[in-house]
């Protein structure tokens, strides 16, 4: 039994698919056959199952928004001071953290400092302090009996309400009710999943049978790469806010490097790149490419092939690629020179062989498919390799069945080689 199994029927362009993930899984098929749909479904299912707090946090976004506004408002108009800086620091911590315990601590400490601010006796600032109290009464305290004119009591009531919210969130998070994951997954992929089942070691965590989502063990972290063009771009300016997996990838890329990454693989990628990449904190987190002759440029201005390999190099160094990670990649061969397509395939095999990382890849390239197969065989990890081919359903156009072909790539070649028939037809061979 494979650790992860997908069973999909009548989902977007996919008529049926039974897919196992046990190392390196490659799916192939024409455009519009549902490869990206499967990739996104798998990504969000694993993301939410591993990070249930994300789902819970969304439930409480509207209720926590006034608390954020209170902390922000409390720092306006009071000039610069250590107290104001501390409030701002806790507000940022609360907003940026996905961990509920950290958020609770940040909100509580921030509010305690606001309480200290409210108790200051400065007539020049009294109108601002009164405004803060009004915000508390109008937007946060629901019970009229709790609306106290005394500033100290007002903040204590807010802290009590915040603690109540997080206690409620903790109870919901602990239950891991499947209905929450299901609704979040449907929102993310914009389709129903009534005929989708995903299993870990035979136990479903997506599907009709699921009541409470089990804690996953095989895959703890997932990343989705559908284009190397996103690497090096600033995702914080609002242009890509609707693309959740781009923001997630950007967050992963900005994690600090670890000492425990595979230096052998990093050295290999560095040789191919004739240099390396890093985040320049001085330049507000801009991703830089430094060539071995000393040239230093923003990665966004680099060649697309350099972006592709830099992405893998960065994820490797910061620990995002590990024995419990899955990297989902759409068409890794896109924009790459044929030689680098083979090199990219070799890096993937190396990462699986030496680190234990898992991959789910959609490809259109005969070079890539061949390279993965034969390099995996040479490195003796072919047992972890599986190929699937999307074939149009004979009874329903634009609907595809995914057939397992093991490690026999000839059917993929037959599908890809239709292009040669078109060249012959149009070119008069």
Coordinates of C-alpha atoms in Angstrom, one line a residue, residues 87-320:
X87 CA 2.6 47.7 21.0
X88 CA 3.4 47.8 17.3
X89 CA 5.7 44.8 17.7
X90 CA 3.0 42.7 19.3
X91 CA 0.5 43.8 16.7
X92 CA 2.7 42.6 13.9
X93 CA 3.4 39.4 15.8
X94 CA -0.3 38.7 16.2
X95 CA -1.1 39.6 12.5
X96 CA 1.8 37.5 11.0
X97 CA 1.6 34.4 13.1
X98 CA -0.4 31.4 12.0
X99 CA 0.0 29.7 15.4
X100 CA -3.0 30.5 17.7
X101 CA -1.0 30.3 20.9
X102 CA 1.5 32.8 19.6
X103 CA -1.4 35.1 18.4
X104 CA -3.1 34.8 21.8
X105 CA 0.1 35.8 23.7
X106 CA 0.8 38.7 21.3
X107 CA -2.7 40.1 21.5
X108 CA -2.8 39.8 25.3
X109 CA 0.6 41.4 25.8
X110 CA -0.2 44.1 23.3
X111 CA -3.5 44.9 25.1
X112 CA -1.8 45.0 28.5
X113 CA 0.5 47.7 27.1
X114 CA -2.5 49.6 25.7
X115 CA -4.0 49.4 29.2
X116 CA -0.8 51.0 30.5
X117 CA -1.1 53.7 27.8
X118 CA -4.7 54.4 28.7
X119 CA -3.8 55.0 32.3
X120 CA -1.4 57.8 31.4
X121 CA -2.7 61.2 32.6
X122 CA -1.8 63.6 29.9
X123 CA -4.5 66.2 29.1
X124 CA -3.1 66.8 25.6
X125 CA -3.7 63.2 24.7
X126 CA -7.0 62.8 26.5
X127 CA -9.1 63.0 23.3
X128 CA -7.1 60.2 21.7
X129 CA -7.4 58.0 24.8
X130 CA -11.2 58.7 24.8
X131 CA -11.3 57.6 21.1
X132 CA -9.6 54.3 21.9
X133 CA -12.1 53.7 24.7
X134 CA -14.9 54.4 22.3
X135 CA -13.5 51.9 19.8
X136 CA -13.4 49.3 22.5
X137 CA -17.0 49.9 23.4
X138 CA -18.4 50.2 19.9
X139 CA -16.5 47.4 18.1
X140 CA -15.3 44.9 20.6
X141 CA -17.4 44.6 23.8
X142 CA -20.7 43.0 22.9
X143 CA -22.3 42.8 26.3
X144 CA -23.5 46.3 27.4
X145 CA -22.9 45.4 31.0
X146 CA -19.2 45.0 30.2
X147 CA -18.9 48.5 28.7
X148 CA -17.1 50.3 31.4
X149 CA -16.2 53.9 31.2
X150 CA -13.1 53.1 33.4
X151 CA -10.3 52.6 30.9
X152 CA -8.6 49.9 32.9
X153 CA -11.8 47.9 33.2
X154 CA -12.4 48.3 29.5
X155 CA -9.1 46.7 28.5
X156 CA -9.5 43.9 31.1
X157 CA -12.9 43.1 29.4
X158 CA -11.2 43.0 26.0
X159 CA -8.5 40.7 27.2
X160 CA -11.2 38.4 28.7
X161 CA -13.0 38.4 25.3
X162 CA -9.8 37.6 23.4
X163 CA -9.0 34.7 25.7
X164 CA -12.6 33.4 25.2
X165 CA -12.2 33.6 21.4
X166 CA -8.9 31.6 21.5
X167 CA -10.3 29.1 23.9
X168 CA -13.2 28.5 21.5
X169 CA -10.7 28.3 18.6
X170 CA -8.6 25.8 20.4
X171 CA -11.6 23.6 21.0
X172 CA -12.6 23.7 17.3
X173 CA -8.9 23.1 16.3
X174 CA -8.6 20.1 18.6
X175 CA -11.8 18.5 17.1
X176 CA -10.4 18.7 13.5
X177 CA -13.9 18.5 12.2
X178 CA -13.8 17.4 8.5
X179 CA -16.7 19.7 7.5
X180 CA -14.3 22.7 8.1
X181 CA -11.5 21.2 5.9
X182 CA -14.1 20.3 3.2
X183 CA -15.6 23.8 3.0
X184 CA -12.1 25.4 2.9
X185 CA -11.0 23.0 0.2
X186 CA -14.1 23.7 -1.9
X187 CA -13.5 27.4 -1.6
X188 CA -9.8 27.0 -2.6
X189 CA -10.4 24.9 -5.7
X190 CA -13.8 26.4 -6.6
X191 CA -15.5 23.0 -7.2
X192 CA -17.2 20.2 -5.3
X193 CA -15.2 17.2 -4.0
X194 CA -18.1 14.7 -3.4
X195 CA -16.2 12.1 -5.5
X196 CA -12.8 12.8 -4.1
X197 CA -11.1 10.5 -1.6
X198 CA -7.5 10.9 -0.3
X199 CA -5.9 8.4 2.0
X200 CA -2.8 8.2 4.2
X201 CA -1.8 4.6 4.9
X202 CA -5.3 3.5 4.0
X203 CA -7.0 6.0 6.3
X204 CA -9.0 8.7 4.6
X205 CA -8.4 12.4 5.4
X206 CA -10.5 13.7 2.5
X207 CA -13.8 12.0 1.6
X208 CA -17.3 11.1 2.6
X209 CA -16.1 8.7 5.3
X210 CA -14.2 11.3 7.2
X211 CA -15.6 12.8 10.3
X212 CA -12.5 14.1 12.0
X213 CA -9.3 14.8 10.1
X214 CA -6.4 12.6 11.3
X215 CA -3.0 14.2 11.9
X216 CA -0.8 13.3 8.9
X217 CA 2.6 11.7 9.2
X218 CA 3.9 10.9 5.7
X219 CA 3.7 14.5 4.3
X220 CA 4.1 17.3 6.9
X221 CA 4.9 20.2 4.4
X222 CA 3.8 20.9 0.8
X223 CA 4.8 23.4 -1.8
X224 CA 3.3 24.1 -5.2
X225 CA 5.3 25.5 -8.1
X226 CA 3.3 26.2 -11.3
X227 CA 5.7 28.8 -12.7
X228 CA 9.3 29.9 -12.0
X229 CA 8.4 33.4 -12.9
X230 CA 7.0 34.0 -9.4
X231 CA 10.5 33.6 -7.9
X232 CA 12.0 36.9 -7.0
X233 CA 8.8 38.9 -7.4
X234 CA 7.4 41.0 -4.5
X235 CA 4.2 39.4 -3.5
X236 CA 3.5 41.8 -0.7
X237 CA 2.3 44.6 -2.9
X238 CA -1.2 43.1 -3.3
X239 CA -0.9 42.1 -7.0
X240 CA -1.1 38.4 -6.2
X241 CA -3.2 38.2 -3.1
X242 CA -5.8 36.0 -4.9
X243 CA -3.2 33.3 -5.6
X244 CA -2.8 31.7 -2.2
X245 CA -0.2 29.1 -3.2
X246 CA 2.1 31.8 -4.6
X247 CA 1.9 33.6 -1.3
X248 CA 2.6 30.4 0.5
X249 CA 5.6 29.7 -1.7
X250 CA 7.0 33.2 -1.1
X251 CA 6.7 32.7 2.6
X252 CA 8.6 29.4 2.3
X253 CA 11.4 31.0 0.2
X254 CA 11.9 33.8 2.8
X255 CA 12.6 31.3 5.7
X256 CA 16.1 31.5 7.1
X257 CA 18.7 29.0 5.9
X258 CA 19.5 26.0 8.1
X259 CA 22.8 24.3 8.6
X260 CA 21.5 20.8 8.1
X261 CA 20.6 20.9 4.4
X262 CA 22.4 18.7 1.8
X263 CA 25.6 20.5 0.9
X264 CA 26.2 18.0 -1.9
X265 CA 23.0 18.9 -3.7
X266 CA 23.5 22.6 -3.0
X267 CA 27.0 22.5 -4.5
X268 CA 25.7 20.7 -7.6
X269 CA 23.0 23.3 -8.2
X270 CA 25.5 26.1 -7.5
X271 CA 27.8 24.6 -10.2
X272 CA 25.0 24.6 -12.7
X273 CA 24.0 28.2 -11.8
X274 CA 27.7 29.4 -11.7
X275 CA 26.6 31.1 -8.5
X276 CA 23.9 31.1 -5.9
X277 CA 20.9 33.0 -4.5
X278 CA 20.0 34.5 -1.2
X279 CA 17.5 37.0 0.4
X280 CA 19.0 40.4 1.0
X281 CA 17.3 41.7 4.2
X282 CA 19.0 45.1 3.7
X283 CA 17.0 45.4 0.5
X284 CA 13.7 44.6 2.2
X285 CA 13.9 40.9 1.5
X286 CA 14.7 41.1 -2.2
X287 CA 16.0 37.8 -3.7
X288 CA 19.4 38.2 -5.2
X289 CA 21.5 36.1 -7.6
X290 CA 25.3 36.3 -7.2
X291 CA 27.3 34.9 -10.1
X292 CA 30.8 33.4 -9.4
X293 CA 32.4 36.4 -11.2
X294 CA 30.9 38.8 -8.7
X295 CA 27.9 40.0 -10.7
X296 CA 25.0 40.7 -8.3
X297 CA 21.5 41.3 -9.6
X298 CA 17.9 40.9 -8.4
X299 CA 16.7 37.4 -9.2
X300 CA 13.6 38.9 -10.9
X301 CA 15.9 40.2 -13.6
X302 CA 17.6 36.8 -14.1
X303 CA 17.0 34.2 -16.8
X304 CA 14.0 32.0 -16.2
X305 CA 16.2 28.9 -16.0
X306 CA 18.2 30.5 -13.3
X307 CA 14.9 31.2 -11.4
X308 CA 13.9 27.6 -11.7
X309 CA 17.1 26.2 -10.2
X310 CA 17.3 29.0 -7.7
X311 CA 13.9 28.1 -6.4
X312 CA 15.0 24.5 -5.7
X313 CA 18.3 25.7 -4.2
X314 CA 16.5 28.2 -1.8
X315 CA 13.9 25.6 -0.6
X316 CA 16.7 23.1 -0.1
X317 CA 18.8 25.4 2.1
X318 CA 16.0 26.6 4.3
X319 CA 14.7 23.1 5.1
X320 CA 11.5 23.3 3.1

